[in-house]
Amino acid sequence: MNCPIAVRSKTPRVPHPTNRQRGFPVVLLAFTWLALSSPAHAVSPPPDGGYPGFNTAEGTSSLQSLTTGEGNTAIGDHALALNATGSSNTAIGVSALTGNVSGDHNTAVGAFALEHSKASGNTATGFEALFVNTTGFGNTATGGDALLNNDTGSNNTANGIEALGTNTAGSDNTASGAAALQNNTTGNDNTATGFQALLSNTTGPDNTATGFDALRFNTTGADNTANGFQALDSNTTGSENTAVGIFALASNTIGRNNTAEGSGALGNATAGSNNIAMGFNAGLNLKTGSNNIILGANVPGTASDANTIRIGKQGTQTKTFIAGIRGATVAGGVGVTVGTNGQLGVATSSARFKEAVKPMDKASETILALKPVTFRYKQELDPDKIPQFGLIAEEVARVDPDLVGKDEDGKINTVRYEAVNAMLLNEFLKEHAKVRELERQIQALTAALQKVSDRLELRNKARPQLVVNE
């Protein structure tokens, strides 16, 4: 440090030999003068130690421009070299806080840390940490090149080599891990924890990435949350996504408003939006479809799924309990059926879904061979042993295999009663037609008989009457 105040040397003067005769009083006077003289101050070149105003400087040109600043510590070549009025700064390392003039409460540890900063309240630990910072304040950078290019961004925290390294004006970001948020420039309010988390983010705000490569390729996407190894790894511009679990939503690029919880959940979905998948590998096969809900471990769905709800895995879950159905009345409702693949739905009867339509004719006569029975379900199925009425599926299959349903193992499981009902209707109509024909014949016969009766009556009236007189 070069100080404008000249000071005396601490080396005591030695009396000249020709003056020894002056004796003891002269020697005593000399010691008295030394004892009462002012303390020594810095000169150029400065000695080791402190300086006025609680300042400490060690190194060439360190704190050389100081005027009124107090409580500064500069250790290293050109550390705090331009600082004039700034106070309570600590700079340790070559050119640490070199450009600071009036900024206060900065801490720079490492060569070139905060070298160009003129602001206050920054902390930089590591080689070139916050190197370019000029007016950004309230930043904390720990690690080589952490917040390296930050210029005006404020209130950022970067822990790890190159963390937030490219950030220039983005504020209120937190990056923990090597290269976390490395390419962020103006994005605000992001949190990245883990190696290369939010690595490519440039302007996207309000993202949270926790885990190795989480949201690694996100650039402008906003309001995303990724927790887990490579969660939302490929996301670029998609927003409002939530991924929890390794590889969750790993392939999503532009899809929005997706929620994936579980390892591999929606792992191959690329552009679909408004999807919900919960469970290990839930929705793994989904590609671009939207508006899907997939719940359950190993419920992958299909690549073409859209507007689909899948709950549980066929063959794994064997019972379903849903409250609020039994006893609830629905006006105008229709029956729900279950497909062989487990899909729920209703049997549609619209002509727009049908082809090869023709009269049932004699095909319905099959049901005449069916044998209705009464029975009770076994104890484990129905503890109350309620009497039942129906058919035996195996017997029905022997009559008409098309009238039974099978389980996922191909075993006969149920009767297609809705088909039986349609066949019953056809047989009823056929019998009804016979009855109508019989009625027509009866009416014709009745009419004919009536005619015969009328003729006989006329003949009887026209025939002479014989009167017997006695």
GROMACS .gro file of C-alpha atoms in nm:
model
  470
    1MET     CA    1   0.000   0.000   0.000
    2ASN     CA    2   0.125   0.348  -0.085
    3CYS     CA    3   0.022   0.595   0.183
    4PRO     CA    4   0.062   0.972   0.143
    5ILE     CA    5   0.161   1.006   0.509
    6ALA     CA    6   0.536   1.012   0.569
    7VAL     CA    7   0.660   0.843   0.885
    8ARG     CA    8   0.976   0.827   1.080
    9SER     CA    9   1.208   0.533   1.094
   10LYS     CA   10   1.194   0.316   1.401
   11THR     CA   11   1.578   0.284   1.407
   12PRO     CA   12   1.724   0.492   1.706
   13ARG     CA   13   1.998   0.738   1.629
   14VAL     CA   14   2.357   0.647   1.749
   15PRO     CA   15   2.554   0.936   1.915
   16HIS     CA   16   2.859   1.074   1.722
   17PRO     CA   17   3.197   0.986   1.887
   18THR     CA   18   3.302   1.352   1.914
   19ASN     CA   19   3.006   1.430   2.133
   20ARG     CA   20   3.066   1.161   2.395
   21GLN     CA   21   3.196   1.421   2.635
   22ARG     CA   22   2.851   1.567   2.665
   23GLY     CA   23   2.788   1.285   2.905
   24PHE     CA   24   2.496   1.124   3.067
   25PRO     CA   25   2.245   1.412   3.047
   26VAL     CA   26   2.257   1.404   2.667
   27VAL     CA   27   2.196   1.028   2.655
   28LEU     CA   28   1.906   1.058   2.896
   29LEU     CA   29   1.757   1.337   2.685
   30ALA     CA   30   1.778   1.120   2.372
   31PHE     CA   31   1.593   0.830   2.533
   32THR     CA   32   1.328   1.067   2.664
   33TRP     CA   33   1.273   1.208   2.314
   34LEU     CA   34   1.237   0.859   2.165
   35ALA     CA   35   0.987   0.758   2.427
   36LEU     CA   36   0.765   1.063   2.366
   37SER     CA   37   0.782   1.064   1.984
   38SER     CA   38   0.471   0.971   1.765
   39PRO     CA   39   0.426   0.605   1.647
   40ALA     CA   40   0.559   0.516   1.302
   41HIS     CA   41   0.330   0.512   0.991
   42ALA     CA   42   0.356   0.345   0.651
   43VAL     CA   43   0.603   0.469   0.394
   44SER     CA   44   0.692   0.351   0.048
   45PRO     CA   45   0.783   0.070   0.020
   46PRO     CA   46   0.544  -0.026   0.304
   47PRO     CA   47   0.641  -0.260   0.582
   48ASP     CA   48   0.429  -0.561   0.687
   49GLY     CA   49   0.132  -0.494   0.908
   50GLY     CA   50  -0.176  -0.278   0.934
   51TYR     CA   51  -0.258   0.070   0.818
   52PRO     CA   52  -0.484   0.349   0.938
   53GLY     CA   53  -0.858   0.286   0.934
   54PHE     CA   54  -0.822  -0.082   1.022
   55ASN     CA   55  -0.693  -0.160   0.676
   56THR     CA   56  -0.452  -0.441   0.595
   57ALA     CA   57  -0.258  -0.470   0.270
   58GLU     CA   58  -0.003  -0.727   0.156
   59GLY     CA   59   0.119  -0.741  -0.203
   60THR     CA   60   0.223  -0.516  -0.487
   61SER     CA   61  -0.024  -0.228  -0.541
   62SER     CA   62  -0.276  -0.379  -0.302
   63LEU     CA   63  -0.508  -0.108  -0.168
   64GLN     CA   64  -0.285   0.150  -0.338
   65SER     CA   65  -0.574   0.390  -0.415
   66LEU     CA   66  -0.730   0.389  -0.070
   67THR     CA   67  -0.851   0.725   0.062
   68THR     CA   68  -1.125   0.697   0.324
   69GLY     CA   69  -1.218   0.331   0.311
   70GLU     CA   70  -1.196   0.140   0.637
   71GLY     CA   71  -1.180  -0.217   0.752
   72ASN     CA   72  -1.041  -0.354   0.427
   73THR     CA   73  -0.808  -0.651   0.391
   74ALA     CA   74  -0.611  -0.695   0.070
   75ILE     CA   75  -0.364  -0.978   0.027
   76GLY     CA   76  -0.216  -1.040  -0.316
   77ASP     CA   77  -0.081  -0.853  -0.615
   78HIS     CA   78  -0.323  -0.567  -0.705
   79ALA     CA   79  -0.580  -0.688  -0.457
   80LEU     CA   80  -0.832  -0.403  -0.405
   81ALA     CA   81  -0.589  -0.188  -0.604
   82LEU     CA   82  -0.848   0.074  -0.710
   83ASN     CA   83  -1.047   0.077  -0.389
   84ALA     CA   84  -1.077   0.432  -0.259
   85THR     CA   85  -1.379   0.470  -0.033
   86GLY     CA   86  -1.510   0.115  -0.011
   87SER     CA   87  -1.512  -0.038   0.335
   88SER     CA   88  -1.526  -0.381   0.497
   89ASN     CA   89  -1.395  -0.559   0.190
   90THR     CA   90  -1.174  -0.867   0.193
   91ALA     CA   91  -0.965  -0.957  -0.111
   92ILE     CA   92  -0.723  -1.248  -0.109
   93GLY     CA   93  -0.555  -1.342  -0.435
   94VAL     CA   94  -0.400  -1.185  -0.742
   95SER     CA   95  -0.621  -0.899  -0.868
   96ALA     CA   96  -0.901  -0.995  -0.634
   97LEU     CA   97  -1.152  -0.706  -0.623
   98THR     CA   98  -0.908  -0.497  -0.826
   99GLY     CA   99  -1.177  -0.281  -0.988
  100ASN     CA  100  -1.371  -0.209  -0.671
  101VAL     CA  101  -1.375   0.165  -0.596
  102SER     CA  102  -1.652   0.232  -0.350
  103GLY     CA  103  -1.826  -0.102  -0.302
  104ASP     CA  104  -1.864  -0.230   0.053
  105HIS     CA  105  -1.888  -0.567   0.226
  106ASN     CA  106  -1.739  -0.772  -0.055
  107THR     CA  107  -1.534  -1.087  -0.005
  108ALA     CA  108  -1.311  -1.220  -0.281
  109VAL     CA  109  -1.087  -1.521  -0.225
  110GLY     CA  110  -0.901  -1.651  -0.528
  111ALA     CA  111  -0.702  -1.512  -0.818
  112PHE     CA  112  -0.910  -1.261  -1.019
  113ALA     CA  113  -1.214  -1.317  -0.802
  114LEU     CA  114  -1.452  -1.019  -0.836
  115GLU     CA  115  -1.177  -0.846  -1.031
  116HIS     CA  116  -1.405  -0.597  -1.210
  117SER     CA  117  -1.675  -0.556  -0.947
  118LYS     CA  118  -1.782  -0.212  -0.832
  119ALA     CA  119  -2.086  -0.325  -0.635
  120SER     CA  120  -2.146  -0.427  -0.275
  121GLY     CA  121  -2.234  -0.736  -0.079
  122ASN     CA  122  -2.077  -0.996  -0.309
  123THR     CA  123  -1.886  -1.305  -0.201
  124ALA     CA  124  -1.658  -1.487  -0.444
  125THR     CA  125  -1.442  -1.784  -0.354
  126GLY     CA  126  -1.240  -1.950  -0.629
  127PHE     CA  127  -1.038  -1.868  -0.939
  128GLU     CA  128  -1.219  -1.601  -1.145
  129ALA     CA  129  -1.532  -1.636  -0.939
  130LEU     CA  130  -1.762  -1.341  -1.024
  131PHE     CA  131  -1.478  -1.226  -1.250
  132VAL     CA  132  -1.683  -0.995  -1.478
  133ASN     CA  133  -1.925  -0.866  -1.216
  134THR     CA  134  -1.960  -0.488  -1.225
  135THR     CA  135  -2.282  -0.370  -1.058
  136GLY     CA  136  -2.444  -0.695  -0.950
  137PHE     CA  137  -2.487  -0.713  -0.574
  138GLY     CA  138  -2.568  -0.974  -0.314
  139ASN     CA  139  -2.410  -1.255  -0.515
  140THR     CA  140  -2.227  -1.555  -0.370
  141ALA     CA  141  -1.994  -1.759  -0.588
  142THR     CA  142  -1.793  -2.055  -0.462
  143GLY     CA  143  -1.579  -2.247  -0.709
  144GLY     CA  144  -1.355  -2.177  -1.004
  145ASP     CA  145  -1.533  -1.962  -1.266
  146ALA     CA  146  -1.852  -1.965  -1.063
  147LEU     CA  147  -2.066  -1.671  -1.182
  148LEU     CA  148  -1.769  -1.592  -1.405
  149ASN     CA  149  -1.953  -1.364  -1.649
  150ASN     CA  150  -2.210  -1.216  -1.415
  151ASP     CA  151  -2.230  -0.846  -1.487
  152THR     CA  152  -2.543  -0.691  -1.340
  153GLY     CA  153  -2.728  -0.992  -1.199
  154SER     CA  154  -2.794  -0.977  -0.827
  155ASN     CA  155  -2.872  -1.208  -0.538
  156ASN     CA  156  -2.738  -1.516  -0.713
  157THR     CA  157  -2.573  -1.808  -0.535
  158ALA     CA  158  -2.336  -2.037  -0.724
  159ASN     CA  159  -2.153  -2.326  -0.560
  160GLY     CA  160  -1.933  -2.536  -0.785
  161ILE     CA  161  -1.691  -2.493  -1.070
  162GLU     CA  162  -1.851  -2.296  -1.356
  163ALA     CA  163  -2.183  -2.282  -1.174
  164LEU     CA  164  -2.383  -1.994  -1.328
  165GLY     CA  165  -2.066  -1.930  -1.526
  166THR     CA  166  -2.238  -1.752  -1.818
  167ASN     CA  167  -2.495  -1.561  -1.617
  168THR     CA  168  -2.486  -1.192  -1.704
  169ALA     CA  169  -2.801  -1.022  -1.578
  170GLY     CA  170  -3.010  -1.301  -1.428
  171SER     CA  171  -3.100  -1.253  -1.063
  172ASP     CA  172  -3.216  -1.457  -0.766
  173ASN     CA  173  -3.074  -1.783  -0.903
  174THR     CA  174  -2.922  -2.062  -0.694
  175ALA     CA  175  -2.683  -2.313  -0.849
  176SER     CA  176  -2.510  -2.586  -0.651
  177GLY     CA  177  -2.292  -2.829  -0.840
  178ALA     CA  178  -2.033  -2.818  -1.113
  179ALA     CA  179  -2.172  -2.648  -1.426
  180ALA     CA  180  -2.513  -2.603  -1.266
  181LEU     CA  181  -2.699  -2.326  -1.454
  182GLN     CA  182  -2.373  -2.275  -1.640
  183ASN     CA  183  -2.524  -2.113  -1.950
  184ASN     CA  184  -2.790  -1.904  -1.781
  185THR     CA  185  -2.777  -1.546  -1.903
  186THR     CA  186  -3.086  -1.353  -1.797
  187GLY     CA  187  -3.309  -1.619  -1.646
  188ASN     CA  188  -3.433  -1.537  -1.296
  189ASP     CA  189  -3.544  -1.728  -0.988
  190ASN     CA  190  -3.399  -2.064  -1.092
  191THR     CA  191  -3.265  -2.327  -0.854
  192ALA     CA  192  -3.025  -2.594  -0.977
  193THR     CA  193  -2.868  -2.853  -0.751
  194GLY     CA  194  -2.646  -3.120  -0.904
  195PHE     CA  195  -2.385  -3.163  -1.175
  196GLN     CA  196  -2.501  -2.988  -1.494
  197ALA     CA  197  -2.846  -2.926  -1.352
  198LEU     CA  198  -3.016  -2.664  -1.575
  199LEU     CA  199  -2.688  -2.656  -1.767
  200SER     CA  200  -2.828  -2.504  -2.088
  201ASN     CA  201  -3.083  -2.270  -1.936
  202THR     CA  202  -3.046  -1.922  -2.083
  203THR     CA  203  -3.353  -1.711  -2.016
  204GLY     CA  204  -3.600  -1.955  -1.865
  205PRO     CA  205  -3.725  -1.838  -1.522
  206ASP     CA  206  -3.862  -2.006  -1.211
  207ASN     CA  207  -3.722  -2.354  -1.274
  208THR     CA  208  -3.609  -2.595  -1.004
  209ALA     CA  209  -3.372  -2.879  -1.091
  210THR     CA  210  -3.232  -3.121  -0.835
  211GLY     CA  211  -3.013  -3.405  -0.952
  212PHE     CA  212  -2.740  -3.493  -1.202
  213ASP     CA  213  -2.839  -3.353  -1.547
  214ALA     CA  214  -3.183  -3.252  -1.424
  215LEU     CA  215  -3.334  -3.009  -1.680
  216ARG     CA  216  -2.992  -3.015  -1.847
  217PHE     CA  217  -3.102  -2.892  -2.191
  218ASN     CA  218  -3.372  -2.649  -2.081
  219THR     CA  219  -3.320  -2.314  -2.249
  220THR     CA  220  -3.630  -2.096  -2.221
  221GLY     CA  221  -3.876  -2.327  -2.047
  222ALA     CA  222  -4.027  -2.180  -1.732
  223ASP     CA  223  -4.182  -2.299  -1.407
  224ASN     CA  224  -4.048  -2.653  -1.437
  225THR     CA  225  -3.957  -2.874  -1.141
  226ALA     CA  226  -3.724  -3.170  -1.188
  227ASN     CA  227  -3.602  -3.388  -0.903
  228GLY     CA  228  -3.387  -3.687  -0.991
  229PHE     CA  229  -3.109  -3.805  -1.221
  230GLN     CA  230  -3.179  -3.671  -1.573
  231ALA     CA  231  -3.532  -3.574  -1.480
  232LEU     CA  232  -3.666  -3.351  -1.761
  233ASP     CA  233  -3.318  -3.386  -1.910
  234SER     CA  234  -3.417  -3.307  -2.271
  235ASN     CA  235  -3.666  -3.032  -2.198
  236THR     CA  236  -3.591  -2.718  -2.398
  237THR     CA  237  -3.892  -2.487  -2.409
  238GLY     CA  238  -4.159  -2.687  -2.227
  239SER     CA  239  -4.304  -2.516  -1.921
  240GLU     CA  240  -4.502  -2.596  -1.607
  241ASN     CA  241  -4.376  -2.955  -1.597
  242THR     CA  242  -4.306  -3.153  -1.280
  243ALA     CA  243  -4.080  -3.459  -1.283
  244VAL     CA  244  -3.983  -3.653  -0.972
  245GLY     CA  245  -3.762  -3.961  -1.011
  246ILE     CA  246  -3.467  -4.066  -1.226
  247PHE     CA  247  -3.542  -4.036  -1.599
  248ALA     CA  248  -3.886  -3.894  -1.522
  249LEU     CA  249  -3.997  -3.696  -1.831
  250ALA     CA  250  -3.638  -3.740  -1.952
  251SER     CA  251  -3.728  -3.709  -2.322
  252ASN     CA  252  -3.976  -3.424  -2.299
  253THR     CA  253  -3.875  -3.128  -2.514
  254ILE     CA  254  -4.169  -2.892  -2.565
  255GLY     CA  255  -4.453  -3.056  -2.374
  256ARG     CA  256  -4.629  -2.845  -2.109
  257ASN     CA  257  -4.818  -2.904  -1.788
  258ASN     CA  258  -4.703  -3.263  -1.744
  259THR     CA  259  -4.662  -3.433  -1.407
  260ALA     CA  260  -4.449  -3.745  -1.372
  261GLU     CA  261  -4.369  -3.905  -1.038
  262GLY     CA  262  -4.165  -4.222  -1.029
  263SER     CA  263  -3.852  -4.357  -1.188
  264GLY     CA  264  -3.894  -4.354  -1.565
  265ALA     CA  265  -4.243  -4.205  -1.548
  266LEU     CA  266  -4.328  -4.056  -1.890
  267GLY     CA  267  -3.963  -4.121  -1.972
  268ASN     CA  268  -4.014  -4.137  -2.351
  269ALA     CA  269  -4.281  -3.869  -2.389
  270THR     CA  270  -4.150  -3.591  -2.611
  271ALA     CA  271  -4.415  -3.333  -2.692
  272GLY     CA  272  -4.737  -3.431  -2.518
  273SER     CA  273  -4.903  -3.196  -2.271
  274ASN     CA  274  -5.135  -3.220  -1.971
  275ASN     CA  275  -5.030  -3.576  -1.890
  276ILE     CA  276  -5.018  -3.726  -1.540
  277ALA     CA  277  -4.816  -4.040  -1.467
  278MET     CA  278  -4.744  -4.177  -1.122
  279GLY     CA  279  -4.547  -4.494  -1.055
  280PHE     CA  280  -4.235  -4.675  -1.171
  281ASN     CA  281  -4.221  -4.656  -1.552
  282ALA     CA  282  -4.577  -4.523  -1.560
  283GLY     CA  283  -4.655  -4.403  -1.912
  284LEU     CA  284  -4.313  -4.515  -2.034
  285ASN     CA  285  -4.441  -4.594  -2.387
  286LEU     CA  286  -4.619  -4.263  -2.431
  287LYS     CA  287  -4.478  -4.043  -2.711
  288THR     CA  288  -4.672  -3.735  -2.815
  289GLY     CA  289  -5.019  -3.797  -2.676
  290SER     CA  290  -5.181  -3.547  -2.443
  291ASN     CA  291  -5.439  -3.545  -2.163
  292ASN     CA  292  -5.352  -3.892  -2.032
  293ILE     CA  293  -5.371  -4.012  -1.671
  294ILE     CA  294  -5.162  -4.320  -1.595
  295LEU     CA  295  -5.138  -4.454  -1.240
  296GLY     CA  296  -4.945  -4.757  -1.123
  297ALA     CA  297  -4.605  -4.923  -1.143
  298ASN     CA  298  -4.519  -5.075  -1.480
  299VAL     CA  299  -4.828  -4.934  -1.649
  300PRO     CA  300  -4.650  -4.823  -1.969
  301GLY     CA  301  -4.949  -4.738  -2.184
  302THR     CA  302  -4.903  -4.722  -2.561
  303ALA     CA  303  -4.727  -4.482  -2.795
  304SER     CA  304  -5.060  -4.369  -2.939
  305ASP     CA  305  -5.237  -4.305  -2.609
  306ALA     CA  306  -5.430  -3.978  -2.596
  307ASN     CA  307  -5.714  -3.869  -2.367
  308THR     CA  308  -5.675  -4.204  -2.189
  309ILE     CA  309  -5.697  -4.307  -1.825
  310ARG     CA  310  -5.506  -4.614  -1.709
  311ILE     CA  311  -5.514  -4.727  -1.347
  312GLY     CA  312  -5.321  -5.039  -1.246
  313LYS     CA  313  -5.164  -5.313  -1.451
  314GLN     CA  314  -5.371  -5.583  -1.616
  315GLY     CA  315  -5.287  -5.911  -1.442
  316THR     CA  316  -5.132  -5.747  -1.137
  317GLN     CA  317  -5.420  -5.573  -0.967
  318THR     CA  318  -5.710  -5.818  -0.935
  319LYS     CA  319  -5.962  -5.619  -0.732
  320THR     CA  320  -6.097  -5.265  -0.760
  321PHE     CA  321  -6.281  -5.078  -0.488
  322ILE     CA  322  -6.423  -4.735  -0.564
  323ALA     CA  323  -6.640  -4.558  -0.312
  324GLY     CA  324  -6.943  -4.355  -0.407
  325ILE     CA  325  -7.084  -4.593  -0.669
  326ARG     CA  326  -7.288  -4.856  -0.488
  327GLY     CA  327  -7.631  -4.719  -0.402
  328ALA     CA  328  -7.585  -4.402  -0.608
  329THR     CA  329  -7.865  -4.332  -0.855
  330VAL     CA  330  -7.778  -4.194  -1.198
  331ALA     CA  331  -8.069  -4.080  -1.412
  332GLY     CA  332  -8.037  -4.189  -1.772
  333GLY     CA  333  -7.723  -4.393  -1.707
  334VAL     CA  334  -7.596  -4.681  -1.918
  335GLY     CA  335  -7.419  -5.001  -1.822
  336VAL     CA  336  -7.040  -5.015  -1.813
  337THR     CA  337  -6.861  -5.310  -1.968
  338VAL     CA  338  -6.503  -5.437  -1.943
  339GLY     CA  339  -6.305  -5.533  -2.251
  340THR     CA  340  -6.071  -5.831  -2.256
  341ASN     CA  341  -5.779  -5.588  -2.226
  342GLY     CA  342  -5.929  -5.429  -1.916
  343GLN     CA  343  -6.067  -5.120  -2.088
  344LEU     CA  344  -6.386  -4.978  -1.943
  345GLY     CA  345  -6.660  -4.846  -2.166
  346VAL     CA  346  -7.015  -4.884  -2.290
  347ALA     CA  347  -7.132  -5.101  -2.576
  348THR     CA  348  -7.199  -4.848  -2.848
  349SER     CA  349  -7.491  -4.914  -3.083
  350SER     CA  350  -7.457  -4.627  -3.325
  351ALA     CA  351  -7.462  -4.723  -3.693
  352ARG     CA  352  -7.154  -4.507  -3.751
  353PHE     CA  353  -6.944  -4.764  -3.566
  354LYS     CA  354  -7.080  -5.074  -3.741
  355GLU     CA  355  -7.032  -5.263  -4.064
  356ALA     CA  356  -7.154  -5.588  -4.221
  357VAL     CA  357  -7.495  -5.532  -4.061
  358LYS     CA  358  -7.755  -5.801  -4.141
  359PRO     CA  359  -8.058  -5.957  -3.972
  360MET     CA  360  -7.985  -6.204  -3.697
  361ASP     CA  361  -8.235  -6.449  -3.844
  362LYS     CA  362  -8.171  -6.804  -3.717
  363ALA     CA  363  -7.841  -6.718  -3.542
  364SER     CA  364  -8.031  -6.647  -3.223
  365GLU     CA  365  -8.173  -6.998  -3.208
  366THR     CA  366  -7.849  -7.097  -3.035
  367ILE     CA  367  -7.979  -6.965  -2.705
  368LEU     CA  368  -8.255  -7.222  -2.709
  369ALA     CA  369  -7.987  -7.476  -2.621
  370LEU     CA  370  -7.873  -7.281  -2.315
  371LYS     CA  371  -7.960  -7.407  -1.972
  372PRO     CA  372  -8.044  -7.137  -1.717
  373VAL     CA  373  -7.957  -7.230  -1.360
  374THR     CA  374  -7.981  -7.100  -1.007
  375PHE     CA  375  -7.666  -7.093  -0.796
  376ARG     CA  376  -7.471  -6.926  -0.518
  377TYR     CA  377  -7.118  -6.788  -0.538
  378LYS     CA  378  -6.851  -6.953  -0.325
  379GLN     CA  379  -6.786  -6.827   0.026
  380GLU     CA  380  -6.474  -6.624  -0.065
  381LEU     CA  381  -6.671  -6.435  -0.331
  382ASP     CA  382  -7.002  -6.391  -0.152
  383PRO     CA  383  -7.005  -6.453   0.223
  384ASP     CA  384  -7.381  -6.381   0.230
  385LYS     CA  385  -7.458  -6.662  -0.017
  386ILE     CA  386  -7.721  -6.462  -0.204
  387PRO     CA  387  -7.917  -6.674  -0.456
  388GLN     CA  388  -7.816  -6.602  -0.815
  389PHE     CA  389  -7.974  -6.670  -1.154
  390GLY     CA  390  -7.780  -6.712  -1.475
  391LEU     CA  391  -7.575  -6.942  -1.693
  392ILE     CA  392  -7.257  -7.148  -1.662
  393ALA     CA  393  -6.995  -6.995  -1.891
  394GLU     CA  394  -6.831  -7.326  -1.981
  395GLU     CA  395  -7.167  -7.471  -2.088
  396VAL     CA  396  -7.243  -7.160  -2.292
  397ALA     CA  397  -6.904  -7.189  -2.466
  398ARG     CA  398  -6.991  -7.539  -2.582
  399VAL     CA  399  -7.308  -7.405  -2.739
  400ASP     CA  400  -7.162  -7.082  -2.884
  401PRO     CA  401  -6.800  -6.971  -2.810
  402ASP     CA  402  -6.888  -6.615  -2.915
  403LEU     CA  403  -7.115  -6.579  -2.613
  404VAL     CA  404  -6.837  -6.598  -2.349
  405GLY     CA  405  -6.556  -6.368  -2.235
  406LYS     CA  406  -6.207  -6.479  -2.137
  407ASP     CA  407  -5.948  -6.344  -1.892
  408GLU     CA  408  -5.593  -6.233  -1.977
  409ASP     CA  409  -5.480  -6.597  -1.958
  410GLY     CA  410  -5.737  -6.707  -2.214
  411LYS     CA  411  -5.953  -6.891  -1.962
  412ILE     CA  412  -6.333  -6.879  -1.993
  413ASN     CA  413  -6.450  -6.628  -1.736
  414THR     CA  414  -6.792  -6.479  -1.805
  415VAL     CA  415  -7.102  -6.482  -2.024
  416ARG     CA  416  -7.179  -6.201  -2.264
  417TYR     CA  417  -7.525  -6.146  -2.125
  418GLU     CA  418  -7.575  -5.836  -2.338
  419ALA     CA  419  -7.543  -6.057  -2.648
  420VAL     CA  420  -7.773  -6.317  -2.498
  421ASN     CA  421  -8.030  -6.044  -2.439
  422ALA     CA  422  -8.017  -5.936  -2.802
  423MET     CA  423  -8.058  -6.295  -2.915
  424LEU     CA  424  -8.349  -6.340  -2.677
  425LEU     CA  425  -8.509  -6.032  -2.830
  426ASN     CA  426  -8.467  -6.178  -3.177
  427GLU     CA  427  -8.625  -6.507  -3.072
  428PHE     CA  428  -8.903  -6.318  -2.902
  429LEU     CA  429  -8.967  -6.117  -3.218
  430LYS     CA  430  -8.970  -6.434  -3.424
  431GLU     CA  431  -9.220  -6.594  -3.189
  432HIS     CA  432  -9.411  -6.271  -3.178
  433ALA     CA  433  -9.432  -6.275  -3.557
  434LYS     CA  434  -9.563  -6.629  -3.539
  435VAL     CA  435  -9.823  -6.523  -3.287
  436ARG     CA  436  -9.924  -6.232  -3.507
  437GLU     CA  437  -9.959  -6.468  -3.800
  438LEU     CA  438 -10.165  -6.706  -3.594
  439GLU     CA  439 -10.378  -6.416  -3.479
  440ARG     CA  440 -10.427  -6.312  -3.842
  441GLN     CA  441 -10.523  -6.667  -3.934
  442ILE     CA  442 -10.759  -6.691  -3.642
  443GLN     CA  443 -10.916  -6.362  -3.741
  444ALA     CA  444 -10.955  -6.489  -4.097
  445LEU     CA  445 -11.106  -6.816  -3.979
  446THR     CA  446 -11.332  -6.632  -3.742
  447ALA     CA  447 -11.446  -6.407  -4.023
  448ALA     CA  448 -11.506  -6.707  -4.248
  449LEU     CA  449 -11.703  -6.886  -3.980
  450GLN     CA  450 -11.904  -6.574  -3.925
  451LYS     CA  451 -11.993  -6.567  -4.293
  452VAL     CA  452 -12.099  -6.930  -4.286
  453SER     CA  453 -12.302  -6.867  -3.977
  454ASP     CA  454 -12.470  -6.568  -4.138
  455ARG     CA  455 -12.562  -6.767  -4.449
  456LEU     CA  456 -12.709  -7.047  -4.247
  457GLU     CA  457 -12.912  -6.800  -4.056
  458LEU     CA  458 -13.049  -6.647  -4.376
  459ARG     CA  459 -13.143  -6.987  -4.514
  460ASN     CA  460 -13.320  -7.074  -4.200
  461LYS     CA  461 -13.523  -6.756  -4.223
  462ALA     CA  462 -13.617  -6.812  -4.588
  463ARG     CA  463 -13.728  -7.173  -4.545
  464PRO     CA  464 -14.120  -7.223  -4.501
  465GLN     CA  465 -14.232  -7.287  -4.152
  466LEU     CA  466 -14.451  -7.591  -4.090
  467VAL     CA  467 -14.716  -7.548  -3.827
  468VAL     CA  468 -14.865  -7.855  -3.671
  469ASN     CA  469 -15.225  -7.814  -3.563
  470GLU     CA  470 -15.367  -8.052  -3.312
   0.00000   0.00000   0.00000
